[in-house]
Short mmCIF file of C-alpha atoms in Angstrom, two decimals:
data_model
loop_
_atom_site.label_atom_id
_atom_site.label_comp_id
_atom_site.label_asym_id
_atom_site.label_seq_id
_atom_site.Cartn_x
_atom_site.Cartn_y
_atom_site.Cartn_z
CA MET A 1270 119.80 116.61 154.37
CA PHE A 1271 116.16 117.70 154.88
CA LYS A 1272 116.20 119.51 151.56
CA LYS A 1273 117.49 116.45 149.60
CA ASN A 1274 114.90 114.39 151.13
CA PHE A 1275 112.22 116.88 150.39
CA ILE A 1276 113.23 117.08 146.72
CA PHE A 1277 113.31 113.06 146.62
CA LEU A 1278 109.78 112.90 147.95
CA CYS A 1279 108.46 115.53 145.57
CA LEU A 1280 109.92 113.50 142.58
CA PHE A 1281 108.50 110.45 144.05
CA PHE A 1282 105.07 111.78 144.23
CA ILE A 1283 105.21 113.38 140.86
CA SER A 1284 106.32 109.97 139.21
CA ILE A 1285 103.51 108.23 141.20
CA PHE A 1286 101.01 110.79 139.86
CA SER A 1287 102.45 110.58 136.30
CA PHE A 1288 102.00 106.77 136.63
CA ALA A 1289 98.54 107.02 137.92
CA GLN A 1290 97.63 109.45 134.90
CA LYS A 1291 99.05 106.90 132.37
CA SER A 1292 97.36 103.92 134.07
CA LYS A 1293 93.99 105.60 132.96
CA LEU A 1294 94.88 104.68 129.44
CA THR A 1295 93.81 101.19 128.59
CA ASP A 1296 96.18 98.56 127.05
CA HIS A 1297 94.14 98.51 124.09
CA PRO A 1298 91.91 101.36 122.43
CA LYS A 1299 88.37 101.44 123.73
CA LEU A 1300 87.01 102.40 120.43
CA VAL A 1301 88.43 102.43 116.86
CA VAL A 1302 86.72 105.12 114.97
CA GLY A 1303 87.16 105.20 111.08
CA LEU A 1304 86.10 108.67 109.69
CA VAL A 1305 86.03 108.36 105.84
CA ILE A 1306 85.14 111.87 104.17
CA ASP A 1307 83.74 110.94 100.84
CA GLN A 1308 85.68 112.64 97.90
CA MET A 1309 87.99 114.57 100.12
CA ARG A 1310 91.13 115.58 98.16
CA TRP A 1311 94.19 115.61 100.03
CA ASP A 1312 94.87 119.33 99.41
CA TYR A 1313 91.92 120.38 101.25
CA LEU A 1314 93.61 119.86 104.43
CA TYR A 1315 95.97 122.80 103.76
CA ARG A 1316 93.91 124.80 100.99
CA TYR A 1317 91.41 125.98 103.89
CA TYR A 1318 93.96 125.48 106.74
CA ASP A 1319 93.86 129.10 107.71
CA LEU A 1320 90.13 129.09 107.92
CA TYR A 1321 89.65 125.91 110.18
CA SER A 1322 89.26 126.09 113.91
CA ALA A 1323 91.90 124.90 116.32
CA ASN A 1324 89.93 121.96 117.27
CA GLY A 1325 88.93 120.29 114.20
CA PHE A 1326 91.31 119.45 111.25
CA LYS A 1327 94.01 121.38 112.78
CA ARG A 1328 93.93 119.18 115.96
CA LEU A 1329 94.13 115.94 114.02
CA LEU A 1330 97.06 117.65 111.86
CA ASP A 1331 98.89 119.10 114.70
CA LYS A 1332 98.49 116.55 117.35
CA GLY A 1333 98.20 113.49 115.32
CA PHE A 1334 100.16 111.68 112.59
CA SER A 1335 99.71 112.51 108.99
CA CYS A 1336 100.41 110.18 106.03
CA GLU A 1337 100.85 113.02 103.54
CA ASN A 1338 101.47 110.92 100.44
CA THR A 1339 98.77 108.26 100.69
CA LEU A 1340 97.48 106.91 97.42
CA VAL A 1341 94.72 104.68 96.11
CA PRO A 1342 96.49 101.62 94.41
CA TYR A 1343 93.82 100.65 91.96
CA VAL A 1344 91.36 101.89 89.39
CA PRO A 1345 88.51 102.81 89.28
CA THR A 1346 88.56 105.22 92.19
CA TYR A 1347 84.95 105.09 93.25
CA THR A 1348 83.01 105.04 96.61
CA ALA A 1349 82.36 101.25 96.96
CA PRO A 1350 85.88 99.98 95.95
CA GLY A 1351 87.38 102.76 98.23
CA HIS A 1352 85.42 102.10 101.47
CA SER A 1353 86.04 98.23 100.68
CA CYS A 1354 89.79 98.74 100.43
CA ILE A 1355 90.03 100.86 103.57
CA TYR A 1356 88.37 98.22 105.71
CA THR A 1357 89.84 95.17 103.94
CA GLY A 1358 93.38 96.13 103.12
CA SER A 1359 92.36 94.52 99.79
CA VAL A 1360 91.87 95.72 96.19
CA PRO A 1361 89.02 95.04 93.66
CA ALA A 1362 90.96 92.14 92.10
CA ILE A 1363 90.51 90.29 95.44
CA SER A 1364 87.64 91.85 97.17
CA GLY A 1365 85.36 91.57 94.03
CA ILE A 1366 84.11 95.20 94.61
CA VAL A 1367 85.23 96.57 91.13
CA GLY A 1368 82.97 99.59 91.15
CA ASN A 1369 79.65 100.86 92.52
CA ASN A 1370 78.07 98.94 89.63
CA TRP A 1371 79.27 96.29 87.12
CA TYR A 1372 77.68 94.03 84.35
CA ASP A 1373 77.37 90.28 85.45
CA ALA A 1374 77.73 88.11 82.51
CA GLU A 1375 75.94 84.98 84.39
CA THR A 1376 72.84 87.05 85.03
CA ASN A 1377 72.91 89.23 82.02
CA LYS A 1378 72.35 92.34 84.16
CA ASN A 1379 74.00 95.30 85.72
CA VAL A 1380 74.79 94.70 89.50
CA TYR A 1381 74.80 97.37 92.32
CA CYS A 1382 77.57 96.86 94.62
CA THR A 1383 75.50 95.98 97.88
CA GLU A 1384 72.11 94.84 96.38
CA ASP A 1385 70.65 91.63 97.85
CA SER A 1386 67.21 90.51 96.76
CA THR A 1387 67.10 87.98 99.57
CA VAL A 1388 66.67 90.74 102.35
CA LYS A 1389 64.12 93.08 103.09
CA SER A 1390 64.20 96.99 104.20
CA VAL A 1391 63.81 97.60 107.99
CA GLY A 1392 62.50 100.80 108.93
CA SER A 1393 60.99 101.62 105.42
CA ASN A 1394 58.63 100.19 102.72
CA SER A 1395 61.09 101.30 100.08
CA ASN A 1396 63.49 98.98 98.30
CA GLN A 1397 66.36 100.90 99.68
CA GLY A 1398 66.86 98.51 102.51
CA LYS A 1399 67.36 95.57 100.23
CA MET A 1400 71.01 95.55 100.72
CA SER A 1401 73.84 93.51 102.27
CA PRO A 1402 77.56 92.64 101.99
CA GLN A 1403 77.01 89.51 99.85
CA ASN A 1404 79.15 90.78 97.18
CA LEU A 1405 82.17 91.53 99.23
CA LEU A 1406 84.44 88.50 98.82
CA THR A 1407 86.74 89.22 101.61
CA THR A 1408 86.64 89.79 105.41
CA THR A 1409 87.00 93.32 106.98
CA ILE A 1410 88.93 94.46 110.02
CA GLY A 1411 85.61 94.40 111.98
CA ASP A 1412 85.06 90.73 111.01
CA GLU A 1413 88.58 89.97 112.12
CA LEU A 1414 88.01 91.83 115.40
CA HIS A 1415 85.02 89.85 116.07
CA PHE A 1416 86.81 86.61 115.37
CA SER A 1417 89.63 87.54 117.58
CA ASN A 1418 87.57 87.73 120.79
CA ASN A 1419 84.70 85.47 119.99
CA PHE A 1420 82.49 88.33 118.94
CA SER A 1421 82.75 90.25 122.09
CA SER A 1422 83.28 93.56 120.29
CA LYS A 1423 80.58 95.67 118.61
CA VAL A 1424 81.09 96.69 115.04
CA ILE A 1425 78.79 99.31 113.37
CA GLY A 1426 78.61 101.23 110.26
CA ILE A 1427 76.93 104.53 109.50
CA ALA A 1428 76.42 106.58 106.53
CA LEU A 1429 74.13 108.30 104.26
CA LYS A 1430 75.09 105.95 101.59
CA ASP A 1431 74.22 102.25 101.95
CA ARG A 1432 77.41 101.12 100.22
CA ALA A 1433 79.51 103.37 102.58
CA SER A 1434 77.94 101.85 105.74
CA ILE A 1435 77.72 98.08 104.66
CA LEU A 1436 81.03 97.51 103.09
CA PRO A 1437 83.09 98.88 105.91
CA ALA A 1438 80.97 97.33 108.63
CA GLY A 1439 81.45 93.87 106.99
CA HIS A 1440 79.85 90.41 107.06
CA THR A 1441 79.59 90.11 110.77
CA ALA A 1442 78.52 93.62 111.79
CA ASN A 1443 76.25 94.23 114.83
CA GLY A 1444 74.69 96.87 112.69
CA ALA A 1445 74.84 98.95 109.42
CA TYR A 1446 72.56 102.07 109.13
CA TRP A 1447 72.01 104.21 105.98
CA TYR A 1448 69.85 107.03 105.11
CA ASP A 1449 66.48 106.36 102.99
CA ASP A 1450 66.09 109.66 101.00
CA SER A 1451 62.40 108.76 100.21
CA ILE A 1452 61.35 109.13 103.90
CA GLY A 1453 64.25 111.04 105.39
CA LYS A 1454 65.13 108.31 107.87
CA TRP A 1455 67.88 105.90 108.95
CA ILE A 1456 67.02 102.38 107.85
CA THR A 1457 68.77 98.83 107.77
CA SER A 1458 67.90 95.57 106.21
CA THR A 1459 66.99 92.02 107.47
CA TYR A 1460 70.47 90.81 106.82
CA TYR A 1461 71.24 92.54 110.12
CA LYS A 1462 68.02 92.88 112.35
CA ASP A 1463 64.29 92.27 112.01
CA GLN A 1464 63.56 95.71 113.30
CA LEU A 1465 65.18 98.91 114.11
CA PRO A 1466 66.67 99.19 117.60
CA ALA A 1467 64.78 101.50 119.77
CA TRP A 1468 67.62 104.11 119.90
CA VAL A 1469 67.52 104.43 116.03
CA ILE A 1470 63.72 104.83 116.15
CA LYS A 1471 64.28 107.77 118.59
CA GLU A 1472 67.03 109.25 116.46
CA ASN A 1473 64.43 109.27 113.43
CA GLU A 1474 61.61 110.60 115.55
CA LYS A 1475 63.84 113.86 115.95
CA LEU A 1476 63.05 114.56 112.26
CA LEU A 1477 66.33 116.31 111.85
CA PRO A 1478 66.24 116.44 108.04
CA ASP A 1479 62.95 118.37 108.17
CA ALA A 1480 64.40 120.69 110.77
CA ALA A 1481 67.39 121.32 108.42
CA MET A 1482 65.34 121.77 105.34
CA SER A 1483 63.06 124.29 107.04
CA LYS A 1484 66.02 126.77 106.87
CA ASP A 1485 68.06 128.03 104.05
CA TRP A 1486 72.00 127.30 103.43
CA ASN A 1487 73.76 130.51 103.93
CA THR A 1488 77.52 130.85 104.14
CA ILE A 1489 78.73 130.93 107.61
CA MET A 1490 81.38 133.77 106.59
CA PRO A 1491 80.53 136.83 104.59
CA LEU A 1492 80.55 135.81 100.90
CA GLU A 1493 83.47 138.13 100.07
CA LYS A 1494 85.84 136.16 102.45
CA TYR A 1495 85.61 133.11 100.25
CA THR A 1496 88.84 133.51 98.34
CA GLN A 1497 89.87 129.75 97.52
CA GLY A 1498 87.81 129.19 94.45
CA THR A 1499 85.66 130.67 91.75
CA THR A 1500 82.74 133.26 92.01
CA ASP A 1501 79.51 132.14 93.29
CA ASN A 1502 77.68 132.05 89.83
CA GLU A 1503 79.33 129.74 87.43
CA ASN A 1504 77.28 128.22 84.59
CA TYR A 1505 79.11 124.80 84.74
CA GLU A 1506 77.82 124.15 88.31
CA HIS A 1507 74.90 121.89 88.84
CA ALA A 1508 71.95 122.96 90.89
CA ILE A 1509 70.65 121.18 94.03
CA ILE A 1510 67.60 119.14 93.26
CA GLY A 1511 64.43 121.30 93.45
CA GLU A 1512 66.60 124.61 93.02
CA LYS A 1513 67.04 126.55 89.82
CA THR A 1514 69.93 128.60 90.82
CA VAL A 1515 73.52 127.81 91.86
CA THR A 1516 74.04 130.80 94.12
CA PHE A 1517 73.96 131.50 97.82
CA PRO A 1518 71.74 131.62 99.90
CA HIS A 1519 70.44 128.23 98.68
CA ARG A 1520 66.60 128.41 99.18
CA ILE A 1521 66.07 124.87 100.36
CA SER A 1522 63.45 125.81 102.62
CA LYS A 1523 61.40 126.29 99.35
CA ILE A 1524 62.03 122.64 98.02
CA THR A 1525 59.11 120.50 98.33
CA THR A 1526 59.62 117.60 95.73
CA SER A 1527 62.27 115.32 96.61
CA LYS A 1528 63.00 117.21 99.67
CA TYR A 1529 64.73 114.34 101.43
CA GLU A 1530 66.95 113.63 98.39
CA ALA A 1531 67.90 117.33 98.21
CA PHE A 1532 69.02 117.14 102.02
CA LYS A 1533 71.98 114.80 100.85
CA TYR A 1534 73.24 117.89 98.92
CA THR A 1535 73.59 120.10 102.00
CA PRO A 1536 76.29 120.26 104.72
CA PHE A 1537 73.55 119.81 107.22
CA ALA A 1538 73.44 116.05 106.26
CA ASN A 1539 77.13 115.73 107.64
CA THR A 1540 76.03 117.12 110.98
CA TYR A 1541 73.06 114.59 110.77
CA THR A 1542 75.46 111.69 110.37
CA PHE A 1543 77.61 112.72 113.28
CA ASP A 1544 74.65 113.02 115.50
CA MET A 1545 73.72 109.43 114.56
CA ALA A 1546 77.29 108.30 115.27
CA LYS A 1547 77.11 109.96 118.66
CA GLN A 1548 73.68 108.05 119.43
CA ALA A 1549 75.38 104.82 118.37
CA ILE A 1550 78.01 105.30 120.87
CA ASP A 1551 75.77 106.14 123.60
CA SER A 1552 73.12 103.54 123.15
CA GLU A 1553 75.25 100.72 122.02
CA LYS A 1554 77.85 101.52 124.84
CA LEU A 1555 80.68 101.48 122.28
CA GLY A 1556 84.13 101.80 124.06
CA MET A 1557 82.45 101.39 127.27
CA ARG A 1558 83.17 97.89 128.02
CA ASN A 1559 86.49 95.99 128.48
CA VAL A 1560 86.92 95.28 124.83
CA THR A 1561 87.83 97.32 121.61
CA ASP A 1562 84.69 98.16 119.51
CA LEU A 1563 84.54 99.50 116.15
CA LEU A 1564 82.54 102.32 114.54
CA ALA A 1565 82.88 103.02 110.80
CA VAL A 1566 81.47 106.55 110.03
CA SER A 1567 81.23 108.01 106.44
CA ILE A 1568 80.54 111.58 105.48
CA SER A 1569 78.76 111.49 102.37
CA SER A 1570 77.50 114.89 101.67
CA THR A 1571 80.86 116.16 100.58
CA ASP A 1572 80.60 113.86 97.59
CA TYR A 1573 77.12 115.02 96.50
CA ILE A 1574 78.03 118.62 97.01
CA GLY A 1575 81.35 118.06 95.16
CA HIS A 1576 79.69 116.40 92.16
CA SER A 1577 77.28 119.27 91.82
CA PHE A 1578 79.56 122.30 92.31
CA GLY A 1579 83.32 121.01 92.16
CA PRO A 1580 86.31 121.42 94.07
CA ASN A 1581 86.87 125.23 93.56
CA SER A 1582 83.32 126.37 94.54
CA ILE A 1583 82.15 128.36 97.48
CA GLU A 1584 79.86 125.43 98.25
CA ILE A 1585 82.54 122.99 98.79
CA GLU A 1586 84.80 125.66 100.88
CA ASP A 1587 81.73 126.42 103.01
CA THR A 1588 81.07 122.68 103.42
CA TYR A 1589 84.47 121.84 104.71
CA LEU A 1590 84.42 124.91 107.09
CA ARG A 1591 81.21 123.45 108.50
CA LEU A 1592 82.72 119.86 108.49
CA ASP A 1593 85.58 121.19 110.64
CA ILE A 1594 83.29 122.34 113.21
CA ASP A 1595 81.54 118.98 113.13
CA ILE A 1596 84.81 117.12 113.72
CA ALA A 1597 85.83 119.49 116.46
CA ASN A 1598 82.44 118.72 118.20
CA PHE A 1599 82.78 114.99 117.71
CA LEU A 1600 86.28 114.88 119.08
CA GLN A 1601 85.12 116.74 122.07
CA TYR A 1602 82.28 114.27 122.62
CA LEU A 1603 84.80 111.35 122.24
CA ASP A 1604 87.10 113.12 124.87
CA SER A 1605 84.17 113.41 127.27
CA LYS A 1606 82.71 109.89 126.71
CA LEU A 1607 86.10 107.82 126.51
CA GLY A 1608 88.90 110.00 127.60
CA GLU A 1609 91.45 111.55 125.37
CA GLY A 1610 93.85 109.01 124.34
CA ASN A 1611 91.67 105.99 124.93
CA TYR A 1612 90.09 105.96 121.32
CA LEU A 1613 91.94 105.62 117.92
CA LEU A 1614 90.72 107.64 115.13
CA PHE A 1615 91.69 107.54 111.59
CA LEU A 1616 90.37 110.03 108.92
CA THR A 1617 90.78 109.22 105.24
CA ALA A 1618 88.74 109.48 101.96
CA ASP A 1619 87.52 106.93 99.51
CA HIS A 1620 88.84 108.99 96.57
CA GLY A 1621 89.34 112.52 95.45
CA VAL A 1622 87.82 114.35 92.60
CA ALA A 1623 88.67 116.06 89.44
CA HIS A 1624 88.33 119.79 88.60
CA ILE A 1625 85.31 120.58 86.28
CA PRO A 1626 86.42 120.40 82.83
CA ALA A 1627 85.02 123.99 81.92
CA TYR A 1628 86.95 125.49 84.65
CA LEU A 1629 90.15 124.00 83.35
CA LYS A 1630 89.45 125.23 79.94
CA GLU A 1631 88.86 128.67 81.19
CA HIS A 1632 92.32 128.57 82.45
CA LYS A 1633 93.76 127.21 79.27
CA VAL A 1634 94.29 123.44 80.56
CA PRO A 1635 93.22 120.80 78.15
CA ALA A 1636 89.78 119.06 79.38
CA ALA A 1637 86.57 117.86 78.15
CA THR A 1638 83.64 115.44 78.97
CA TYR A 1639 82.40 112.38 77.17
CA SER A 1640 79.52 109.96 77.73
CA ASP A 1641 79.91 106.37 78.53
CA GLU A 1642 76.34 105.76 77.11
CA ALA A 1643 77.20 107.39 73.88
CA LEU A 1644 80.20 105.58 73.48
CA ALA A 1645 78.33 102.10 74.08
CA VAL A 1646 76.10 103.12 71.27
CA GLU A 1647 78.91 104.07 68.88
CA LEU A 1648 80.55 100.59 69.66
CA ASN A 1649 77.42 98.73 68.99
CA ASN A 1650 76.93 100.62 65.62
CA MET A 1651 80.35 99.87 64.56
CA ILE A 1652 80.03 95.98 65.52
CA GLY A 1653 76.64 95.91 63.96
CA LYS A 1654 77.78 97.40 60.68
CA ASN A 1655 81.12 95.36 60.44
CA PHE A 1656 80.07 91.90 62.11
CA ASN A 1657 76.27 92.11 61.74
CA ILE A 1658 75.87 91.62 65.52
CA LYS A 1659 73.30 93.58 67.48
CA ASN A 1660 73.86 94.82 71.09
CA ALA A 1661 77.21 92.94 71.57
CA VAL A 1662 78.39 95.59 73.94
CA LYS A 1663 76.40 95.47 77.15
CA ALA A 1664 77.90 98.22 79.09
CA VAL A 1665 80.75 100.97 79.14
CA GLU A 1666 81.30 101.74 82.70
CA ASN A 1667 84.35 101.87 85.18
CA ASN A 1668 86.36 102.86 81.91
CA GLN A 1669 85.93 99.51 80.72
CA VAL A 1670 83.76 97.66 78.04
CA TYR A 1671 81.68 94.77 79.02
CA ILE A 1672 80.81 92.54 75.84
CA ASP A 1673 78.32 89.56 75.57
CA ASN A 1674 80.59 86.67 74.54
CA ASN A 1675 77.62 84.31 74.15
CA GLU A 1676 76.03 86.63 71.66
CA ILE A 1677 79.07 86.96 69.61
CA GLN A 1678 79.75 83.08 69.58
CA SER A 1679 76.12 82.23 68.86
CA ALA A 1680 76.30 84.51 65.77
CA GLY A 1681 79.33 82.47 64.63
CA LYS A 1682 81.96 85.25 65.22
CA ASN A 1683 85.20 85.25 66.77
CA VAL A 1684 85.41 87.06 70.24
CA THR A 1685 88.91 88.02 69.93
CA GLN A 1686 88.42 89.66 66.42
CA ILE A 1687 85.65 91.58 67.90
CA GLU A 1688 87.73 92.65 70.96
CA ASN A 1689 90.43 93.92 68.67
CA ALA A 1690 88.03 95.93 66.58
CA ILE A 1691 86.75 97.60 69.76
CA VAL A 1692 90.29 98.38 70.90
CA ASP A 1693 90.98 99.80 67.39
CA PHE A 1694 88.01 101.90 67.41
CA LEU A 1695 88.38 103.15 71.15
CA LYS A 1696 91.98 104.26 69.91
CA THR A 1697 90.43 106.49 67.46
CA LYS A 1698 88.68 108.70 69.97
CA PRO A 1699 90.45 111.91 70.77
CA PHE A 1700 89.98 111.69 74.41
CA ILE A 1701 91.34 108.15 74.76
CA VAL A 1702 95.15 107.57 75.38
CA ASN A 1703 95.07 103.90 74.98
CA ALA A 1704 92.88 100.66 75.04
CA PHE A 1705 93.56 97.06 75.40
CA SER A 1706 92.46 93.72 76.44
CA THR A 1707 92.18 93.20 80.31
CA GLU A 1708 93.32 89.61 80.00
CA ASN A 1709 96.60 90.76 78.89
CA LEU A 1710 97.44 93.69 81.23
CA GLU A 1711 100.75 92.41 82.27
CA THR A 1712 102.02 92.67 78.40
CA GLN A 1713 100.52 96.05 77.85
CA SER A 1714 102.88 99.01 77.15
CA VAL A 1715 101.49 101.11 79.95
CA GLN A 1716 103.29 103.16 82.46
CA VAL A 1717 104.17 100.83 85.35
CA THR A 1718 102.32 102.68 88.13
CA ILE A 1719 99.07 102.60 86.06
CA LYS A 1720 99.44 99.29 84.85
CA GLN A 1721 99.83 98.09 88.58
CA MET A 1722 96.58 100.00 89.28
CA LEU A 1723 94.79 98.49 86.28
CA ILE A 1724 95.88 94.96 87.55
CA ASN A 1725 94.87 95.60 91.14
CA GLY A 1726 91.44 96.81 89.92
CA TYR A 1727 90.64 93.83 87.48
CA ASN A 1728 88.57 90.97 88.72
CA ARG A 1729 87.97 88.39 85.87
CA LYS A 1730 84.50 87.61 86.62
CA ARG A 1731 83.27 91.21 87.36
CA SER A 1732 85.53 93.40 85.23
CA GLY A 1733 85.05 94.28 81.33
CA GLN A 1734 86.91 92.71 78.68
CA ILE A 1735 88.35 95.83 77.25
CA ALA A 1736 89.85 98.76 79.42
CA PHE A 1737 90.72 102.27 78.18
CA LEU A 1738 92.86 105.11 79.49
CA ILE A 1739 91.64 108.80 79.03
CA LYS A 1740 93.48 111.96 78.92
CA PRO A 1741 94.05 113.77 82.30
CA GLY A 1742 91.44 116.35 82.98
CA TYR A 1743 88.84 114.41 80.98
CA ILE A 1744 85.88 112.95 82.59
CA GLY A 1745 82.89 110.68 81.62
CA TRP A 1746 80.23 113.07 82.84
CA SER A 1747 78.02 115.85 81.86
CA ASP A 1748 79.17 119.40 81.06
CA MET A 1749 77.82 120.51 84.50
CA GLY A 1750 79.53 119.33 87.81
CA THR A 1751 82.38 116.88 87.82
CA THR A 1752 83.37 113.17 88.94
CA HIS A 1753 86.18 110.90 89.82
CA GLY A 1754 87.43 107.26 89.08
CA MET A 1755 90.76 107.64 87.37
CA TRP A 1756 94.21 107.08 88.30
CA ASN A 1757 95.39 110.59 88.33
CA PRO A 1758 96.44 112.42 91.61
CA TYR A 1759 93.36 114.37 91.77
CA ASP A 1760 91.42 111.24 92.21
CA ALA A 1761 94.01 108.98 93.72
CA HIS A 1762 95.79 111.30 96.46
CA ILE A 1763 93.74 111.12 99.77
CA PRO A 1764 94.49 112.27 103.35
CA LEU A 1765 95.28 109.82 105.95
CA LEU A 1766 95.36 111.08 109.50
CA TRP A 1767 95.94 109.13 112.83
CA TYR A 1768 94.88 110.45 116.10
CA GLY A 1769 94.59 109.33 119.72
CA TYR A 1770 95.71 105.96 121.40
CA HIS A 1771 99.47 105.91 121.44
CA VAL A 1772 99.82 107.94 118.34
CA LYS A 1773 102.69 110.46 118.32
CA PRO A 1774 102.46 113.67 116.61
CA GLY A 1775 104.38 113.83 113.20
CA LYS A 1776 104.12 113.12 109.41
CA THR A 1777 105.59 111.29 106.75
CA ASN A 1778 105.96 111.98 102.97
CA ARG A 1779 106.87 108.56 101.90
CA GLU A 1780 104.31 106.81 99.84
CA VAL A 1781 101.77 104.63 101.78
CA TYR A 1782 98.63 103.17 100.24
CA MET A 1783 94.98 102.81 101.18
CA THR A 1784 95.67 99.19 101.59
CA ASP A 1785 98.02 100.03 104.54
CA ILE A 1786 95.18 101.21 106.75
CA THR A 1787 93.74 98.04 108.00
CA PRO A 1788 97.17 96.34 108.39
CA THR A 1789 98.25 99.09 110.75
CA ILE A 1790 94.95 98.85 112.84
CA SER A 1791 95.47 95.02 112.98
CA ALA A 1792 98.88 95.71 114.48
CA ILE A 1793 97.79 98.04 116.91
CA LEU A 1794 95.00 95.73 118.10
CA ARG A 1795 97.34 92.62 117.73
CA ILE A 1796 94.84 90.87 115.63
CA GLN A 1797 94.93 89.04 112.32
CA MET A 1798 94.42 91.36 109.14
CA PRO A 1799 91.62 90.52 106.96
CA ASN A 1800 91.92 87.44 104.56
CA GLY A 1801 92.35 89.49 101.41
CA SER A 1802 94.69 92.16 102.81
CA ILE A 1803 97.83 92.92 100.72
CA GLY A 1804 98.88 96.01 102.49
CA LYS A 1805 101.87 96.78 104.95
CA VAL A 1806 101.92 98.22 108.44
CA ILE A 1807 102.77 101.87 108.64
CA GLU A 1808 105.34 101.47 111.30
CA GLU A 1809 105.62 105.18 112.11
CA VAL A 1810 101.93 104.98 113.54
CA THR A 1811 102.51 101.79 115.55
CA ARG A 1812 105.87 102.98 117.26
#
C-alpha cells in the first residue's frame, strides 16, 4: 500500500512540476520576430548543411517547422515587393509595390518604392532618410497588431536597406531604422520621429562599421575546404567597391573611398544588423510587457554579396557560414531574454537569385545577359523611324515597357498600334520568349502558373503597358555578377522556417506561398489579417 501511495505521490508531483513548467509559457508569444534573409535561395539550407553549427540553421530545421516548397506568387521577384508581400499577405497588384522602382505616368518620372519628399532625414544630413511607407497601399501585420490592442504593442523594422525596414514595419510602426552608407550610421525619417532615440545614438557611437572595415575579410575555414562552388578567381565576379581583385583575403582595410558603402558588401554588416536588433529588444523592452510585440529584421548583405559574386562563390559560402553563427547567437540571446518557447520566429527570403550566366555557359547551359537601357534605346529608335515619335518609351524595367500615352496621342498616333509594334519588335529578340499587352493578361497564351504570377504582379497605375518573358538563365544585368526578378524557381523558391511559440517540429513539401506567412501569424495571434491579404493559413504551423 505504501509503495502504491509513494508512486502516486511521485506522479502527482511530476504532473505539478510539468504544469508549472508549461505555465511559464504565455498564452500569446511575447515577441514575433520576422527574419528575412535577402536573396536567400531555398537550397542554401541544405547545400551548406554539413558545415552549419548545431545551433543556427540546423536548430531551426531540426526543432522548428519547415515549409520546403514555399514560392513567390508574382513577378517581378525583387526586394521591395518581397518584403511587402511577407508582411501584408498581399501581391503587387493590390499593395502597389510593383518593384523597387517604377515609372509614374502622372508625374512623368521614375519612382523609388519608399521615397517621400515630404519627410526629412533623422540622424543624417543626407537625403537617404527621405523615406516612408506612403507608397504601400495596404496594411501590414504590424498595423493590424496595433489595431487589435489599441496600439499597446510595439512594432519596429531594422535593415541596412530602407525598403527592407520601412515596408515590413508598416504605416503605424513605432520605429524603422536603416543604414546610411554616406556616414556609416543608423538613421530614420521624420515620418517616425523628430530625433533618434538615445539607444540608437549609443549604437551609432560604437562605430561598428569602422571597426569592421579596419580588418580584412578572410575565410573562417581554410580556403581548400570550400568545395560547394567555383574557384576563388572567376573573371565573371564583381569586385567589392574600392577593391581591384575578387579573391580572398579581401583587403577591405585598405578601402578609403566609399568605405561605408563597401561595408554593405561584407558579412560583417549582417552581424551589425543583428547587434542593432538586440539593442532594439533591450532598449524598447520588446517582448517584456504583457503584450505581443513585433520586430522585423532583414539581413541585406547576403543580397549585396550575392549580386557581386553569385550563388556558387566562396564569398557566398563563407557569408552563410558566418550568418549561421549570427543566427545561433541571436537565438541564444532571445532564449536568455524571453525564454525559449515564448517568442515566435519565422525565417524566409524576399527572393532567390539566378546563376551567373557565364558560369552556366561554362557548363554548357544556355544563358546570357541583356540590357534594359539598350532595349529602351532600340525601341525608341524603332518607334521614331516607323511613327516619327521621339522618346515614346519612358522606361524598360521590371520586365515591362512603360510608354508615354500622352506623347503618342499628342502626335496624332494610335496607342494600340504602337503597343503592337513594340510587342512584335520584342518577339524578334533572341532572349525573349513572349511579349504581350498587360491589359489583356487573362487572354494570353502563357503557361498558367506564369500567367497568374504576371496577373498578381500587375497594377494598372504602376505597371508598364507591355510585359515580356525571357529565357531561363538569361538576365538583365552586366556580364559580371548576377541578379533576380523572374518567375523561375531559382528566383521564386524561398525558405520558410517557423520556430518557437507552440511550433511543433516537422516539415511539409506541399506548395505554400509567400502570401501565406501573414495569415498564419494572424491566426496564431488571433487578430485580423491585413486588409490586402489574399493568402491562406498554413495549418501545420498552427496546430
